Amino acid sequence: MRLLCLSLLLHITTARVLLAEDAIELRHYVAPEATQAVAVDREHFYAIGNQVIGKYDKNTGKLVNRWTASEKLPLVHLNSGIVLNSELICAHSNFPSYPEVSSIEIWDTQNLEHVRSHSLGICEGSLTWVDWHDDAWWAVFGHYSEKVNDDPHAKDARWTSLVKFDREWRRMAGWVFPQEVVARFEPHSCSGGAWARNGMLYCTGHDRGELYELALPHSASTLRLVETWHVPITGQGFAWDTTVHGKFFGINRPLGQVVAVQLPSLTSANLQTARRTVDAP
């Protein structure tokens, strides 16, 4: 009986340890372009750097195609991206220049041909990520506590904001991040973000291996922190793999890697599914 109780106690303790694991690294890929973010679709991932994008096969890790900026397309600071309707949609800014100017840049995923651009001009900061959720565009505009240029009116990370736009990029609403999350962003800002199928917003900072689970507030204008997950990435932009519940792709910037990660808390078959419209404009 004593051995049985000890065995049960060991089993319970082990179970608790397993449940306490925040994320599991499934696989990593060598992708030197991955200095800013990664986007993903069913068969490929897209490693994103300031002025370069590498398209890779998810199964083999083989480079399939590469796009680089040029005099004709002089993009300077690409950030997070999403794949929507066979298009790679990336946030872009002129960071670290000022005044902050931002745009949405779009590629055909089949051939990595740049197909169009939507300029936001001088907006609410440097655009770091964009997502399509609940029939609206969502975007974060970053500000940095670290001095990055000679702007005499520079704002710190507390000014980083989440903005909701309609299909025509008209501003609908906006929120700021809770102070406990801003403190983790500093001295940088929010570098990645995406809505998940459970209806929650997940965000990353610039260099910490943390994923912040957030919810819209019931009132006022500050997002609500639900949970902080420790994940085997180094901040920057990430993307959900919609083929597997709770699986996302992130990057390890110092090592030039793309990392596939499973978040156990989102693997349940009875997840509350948030409507994610795919017929984007």
Coordinates of C-alpha atoms in Angstrom, one line a residue:
M1 CA 0.0 0.0 0.0
R2 CA 2.9 2.4 0.9
L3 CA 4.5 1.7 -2.5
L4 CA 1.2 2.2 -4.2
C5 CA 0.7 5.6 -2.5
L6 CA 4.3 6.6 -3.3
S7 CA 3.7 5.6 -7.0
L8 CA 0.5 7.6 -7.1
L9 CA 2.2 10.6 -5.5
L10 CA 5.0 10.3 -8.0
H11 CA 2.5 10.1 -10.8
I12 CA 0.6 13.2 -9.5
T13 CA 3.8 15.1 -9.1
T14 CA 5.0 14.2 -12.6
A15 CA 1.6 15.2 -14.0
R16 CA 1.8 18.6 -12.3
V17 CA 5.3 19.1 -13.7
L18 CA 4.0 18.3 -17.2
L19 CA 1.0 20.6 -16.8
A20 CA 3.3 23.3 -15.7
E21 CA 5.2 23.2 -19.0
D22 CA 4.2 26.3 -20.9
A23 CA 5.3 25.3 -24.4
I24 CA 7.0 22.5 -26.2
E25 CA 9.5 23.0 -29.0
L26 CA 8.5 20.7 -31.8
R27 CA 11.2 21.5 -34.3
H28 CA 13.5 24.3 -35.4
Y29 CA 14.7 25.2 -38.9
V30 CA 17.8 27.1 -40.1
A31 CA 16.4 30.3 -41.7
P32 CA 18.9 33.2 -41.7
E33 CA 16.2 35.6 -43.0
A34 CA 14.3 35.2 -39.7
T35 CA 15.4 38.4 -37.9
Q36 CA 12.0 40.0 -37.5
A37 CA 9.2 37.5 -37.8
V38 CA 7.8 34.4 -39.4
A39 CA 4.4 33.8 -41.2
V40 CA 3.0 30.4 -42.0
D41 CA 0.5 28.6 -44.2
R42 CA -0.4 25.0 -44.8
E43 CA 2.8 23.9 -46.5
H44 CA 5.3 26.7 -46.0
F45 CA 6.7 29.2 -43.6
Y46 CA 8.0 32.6 -44.5
A47 CA 11.1 33.9 -42.6
I48 CA 11.0 37.7 -42.5
G49 CA 13.9 40.1 -42.2
N50 CA 14.1 43.9 -42.6
Q51 CA 14.5 43.7 -46.4
V52 CA 14.2 40.0 -47.2
I53 CA 11.7 37.2 -47.1
G54 CA 12.6 33.5 -47.4
K55 CA 9.9 30.9 -48.3
Y56 CA 10.6 27.5 -46.8
D57 CA 9.0 24.0 -47.1
K58 CA 7.6 23.1 -43.6
N59 CA 8.3 19.4 -44.1
T60 CA 11.9 19.5 -45.4
G61 CA 13.0 22.9 -44.2
K62 CA 14.3 23.6 -47.7
L63 CA 14.4 27.1 -49.1
V64 CA 11.9 27.4 -51.9
N65 CA 12.1 31.1 -52.9
R66 CA 13.5 34.4 -51.7
W67 CA 12.5 38.0 -52.1
T68 CA 14.8 41.0 -51.4
A69 CA 14.2 44.7 -51.4
S70 CA 15.4 46.7 -54.4
E71 CA 15.5 50.3 -55.8
K72 CA 12.1 49.7 -57.2
L73 CA 10.8 48.4 -53.9
P74 CA 12.9 50.1 -51.3
L75 CA 11.4 48.6 -48.2
V76 CA 13.5 49.2 -45.1
H77 CA 11.9 47.6 -42.0
L78 CA 9.5 44.7 -42.5
N79 CA 7.9 43.3 -39.3
S80 CA 5.3 40.6 -38.6
G81 CA 3.3 38.9 -41.3
I82 CA 0.2 36.8 -41.8
V83 CA -0.9 34.6 -44.7
L84 CA -4.5 35.3 -45.8
N85 CA -6.1 34.0 -49.0
S86 CA -2.7 33.0 -50.6
E87 CA -1.2 36.4 -49.8
L88 CA 1.6 37.3 -47.4
I89 CA 0.6 40.5 -45.6
C90 CA 3.4 42.3 -43.7
A91 CA 3.6 45.3 -41.5
H92 CA 6.3 47.8 -42.6
S93 CA 7.7 51.0 -41.2
N94 CA 10.6 53.3 -41.6
F95 CA 12.0 52.5 -38.1
P96 CA 14.2 53.9 -36.6
S97 CA 13.6 57.1 -38.6
Y98 CA 11.1 59.7 -37.7
P99 CA 8.5 60.9 -38.1
E100 CA 7.2 57.3 -38.0
V101 CA 5.7 56.2 -41.3
S102 CA 4.0 52.9 -41.9
S103 CA 2.5 50.7 -44.6
I104 CA 1.0 47.3 -45.3
E105 CA 3.0 45.3 -47.9
I106 CA 1.5 42.3 -49.7
W107 CA 3.1 39.4 -51.7
D108 CA 1.6 36.5 -53.7
T109 CA 2.7 33.5 -51.7
Q110 CA 3.0 31.4 -54.9
N111 CA 5.9 33.3 -56.4
L112 CA 6.8 35.8 -53.7
E113 CA 5.9 38.6 -56.1
H114 CA 5.1 41.9 -54.4
V115 CA 1.6 42.7 -55.6
R116 CA 0.4 45.8 -53.7
S117 CA 0.9 48.2 -50.9
H118 CA -1.4 50.2 -48.6
S119 CA 0.2 53.3 -47.0
L120 CA -0.8 54.5 -43.6
G121 CA 1.6 57.4 -43.7
I122 CA 2.2 59.1 -40.4
C123 CA -0.1 57.3 -38.0
E124 CA 0.2 56.3 -34.3
G125 CA 3.8 55.1 -34.1
S126 CA 5.8 52.4 -35.9
L127 CA 3.6 49.6 -37.3
T128 CA 4.9 46.3 -35.9
W129 CA 2.2 43.7 -36.6
V130 CA -1.2 43.3 -38.3
D131 CA -3.9 40.6 -38.2
W132 CA -7.3 40.0 -39.6
H133 CA -9.9 38.9 -37.1
D134 CA -13.7 39.2 -36.6
D135 CA -14.2 41.1 -39.9
A136 CA -11.6 43.8 -39.0
W137 CA -8.0 44.7 -39.2
W138 CA -6.0 44.8 -36.0
A139 CA -2.6 46.5 -35.8
V140 CA -0.1 47.5 -33.2
F141 CA 1.9 50.8 -33.4
G142 CA 5.1 50.6 -31.3
H143 CA 6.9 53.2 -29.2
Y144 CA 10.3 52.5 -27.6
S145 CA 11.6 53.5 -24.2
E146 CA 15.1 53.1 -25.6
K147 CA 16.2 56.2 -27.6
V148 CA 16.4 55.1 -31.2
N149 CA 16.7 58.4 -33.0
D150 CA 17.0 62.2 -32.5
D151 CA 13.2 62.8 -32.2
P152 CA 12.9 65.5 -29.5
H153 CA 9.3 64.4 -28.9
A154 CA 9.9 60.6 -28.6
K155 CA 7.4 58.7 -26.5
D156 CA 8.2 55.6 -24.4
A157 CA 6.7 52.1 -24.6
R158 CA 3.6 53.1 -22.6
W159 CA 2.4 54.8 -25.9
T160 CA 2.3 51.5 -27.7
S161 CA -1.2 50.9 -28.8
L162 CA -3.5 48.3 -30.4
V163 CA -5.8 49.8 -33.0
K164 CA -8.9 48.2 -34.7
F165 CA -9.6 49.2 -38.3
D166 CA -12.5 48.4 -40.6
R167 CA -11.9 46.8 -44.1
E168 CA -11.0 50.2 -45.6
W169 CA -8.4 50.9 -42.8
R170 CA -10.6 53.5 -41.0
R171 CA -9.9 53.6 -37.3
M172 CA -12.7 52.1 -35.2
A173 CA -11.2 51.7 -31.7
G174 CA -7.9 51.6 -29.8
W175 CA -6.4 50.2 -26.6
V176 CA -3.1 50.3 -24.6
F177 CA -1.2 47.5 -22.9
P178 CA -1.3 46.9 -19.2
Q179 CA 1.7 48.3 -17.3
E180 CA 2.9 44.8 -16.2
V181 CA 3.2 43.9 -19.9
V182 CA 4.7 47.2 -20.9
A183 CA 7.4 46.6 -18.3
R184 CA 8.3 43.3 -20.0
F185 CA 8.4 45.1 -23.4
E186 CA 10.8 47.7 -22.3
P187 CA 13.1 49.1 -23.4
H188 CA 11.5 48.0 -26.7
S189 CA 7.9 47.5 -27.7
C190 CA 5.3 44.9 -28.8
S191 CA 6.9 43.1 -31.8
G192 CA 4.3 40.4 -32.6
G193 CA 0.7 39.6 -32.1
A194 CA -2.2 37.4 -33.4
W195 CA -5.7 36.4 -32.4
A196 CA -6.1 32.7 -31.6
R197 CA -9.0 30.4 -32.1
N198 CA -10.0 30.6 -28.4
G199 CA -10.8 34.3 -28.9
M200 CA -7.8 35.6 -27.0
L201 CA -5.1 37.9 -28.3
Y202 CA -1.5 36.7 -27.9
C203 CA 1.4 39.1 -28.1
T204 CA 5.2 39.1 -27.9
G205 CA 7.9 41.6 -27.1
H206 CA 11.2 42.3 -28.8
D207 CA 13.5 39.7 -27.1
R208 CA 11.9 37.8 -24.2
G209 CA 10.8 34.2 -24.6
E210 CA 7.3 35.1 -23.4
L211 CA 3.8 35.0 -24.9
Y212 CA 1.3 37.4 -23.3
E213 CA -2.4 36.2 -23.4
L214 CA -4.6 39.3 -23.5
A215 CA -8.3 40.1 -23.6
L216 CA -10.2 43.2 -24.5
P217 CA -11.5 45.0 -21.4
H218 CA -15.1 45.2 -20.4
S219 CA -14.7 48.9 -20.0
A220 CA -12.1 51.7 -20.5
S221 CA -9.1 51.3 -22.8
T222 CA -6.4 49.0 -21.2
L223 CA -6.1 45.4 -22.4
R224 CA -6.4 42.8 -19.7
L225 CA -3.5 40.4 -19.1
V226 CA -4.8 36.8 -18.6
E227 CA -1.6 34.7 -18.6
T228 CA 2.1 34.9 -19.4
W229 CA 3.5 31.8 -21.2
H230 CA 7.2 31.0 -21.3
V231 CA 8.0 29.9 -24.9
P232 CA 11.2 28.7 -26.6
I233 CA 11.6 31.8 -28.9
T234 CA 13.3 35.1 -28.5
G235 CA 10.4 37.5 -29.0
Q236 CA 9.7 39.2 -32.3
G237 CA 6.9 38.2 -34.7
F238 CA 5.1 34.8 -34.6
A239 CA 2.2 33.2 -36.5
W240 CA -0.3 30.5 -35.6
D241 CA -0.3 27.3 -37.7
T242 CA -4.0 27.0 -38.4
T243 CA -3.6 23.3 -39.3
V244 CA -3.0 22.3 -35.6
H245 CA -4.6 23.7 -32.5
G246 CA -2.2 25.6 -30.3
K247 CA 0.8 25.3 -32.7
F248 CA 2.7 28.4 -33.7
F249 CA 5.9 29.4 -35.4
G250 CA 8.3 31.9 -33.9
I251 CA 11.9 32.8 -34.3
N252 CA 15.2 32.6 -32.5
R253 CA 16.8 35.7 -33.8
P254 CA 20.4 35.2 -32.4
L255 CA 20.6 31.7 -34.0
G256 CA 18.8 32.6 -37.3
Q257 CA 16.2 29.9 -36.7
V258 CA 12.4 29.4 -37.1
V259 CA 10.9 27.4 -34.3
A260 CA 7.7 25.4 -34.3
V261 CA 6.1 25.4 -30.9
Q262 CA 3.1 23.7 -29.3
L263 CA 1.2 25.5 -26.5
P264 CA -0.5 22.6 -24.6
S265 CA -3.2 24.8 -23.2
L266 CA -4.7 25.3 -26.6
T267 CA -4.7 21.6 -27.7
S268 CA -8.1 20.7 -26.3
A269 CA -10.7 19.5 -28.8
N270 CA -13.4 21.6 -27.1
L271 CA -11.7 25.0 -27.5
Q272 CA -14.1 27.8 -27.9
T273 CA -13.6 28.8 -31.5
A274 CA -13.6 32.4 -32.3
R275 CA -14.9 33.3 -35.8
R276 CA -12.0 34.1 -38.1
T277 CA -13.3 35.3 -41.4
V278 CA -11.1 34.4 -44.4
D279 CA -12.8 36.4 -47.1
A280 CA -10.6 39.5 -46.4
P281 CA -10.6 42.4 -48.8

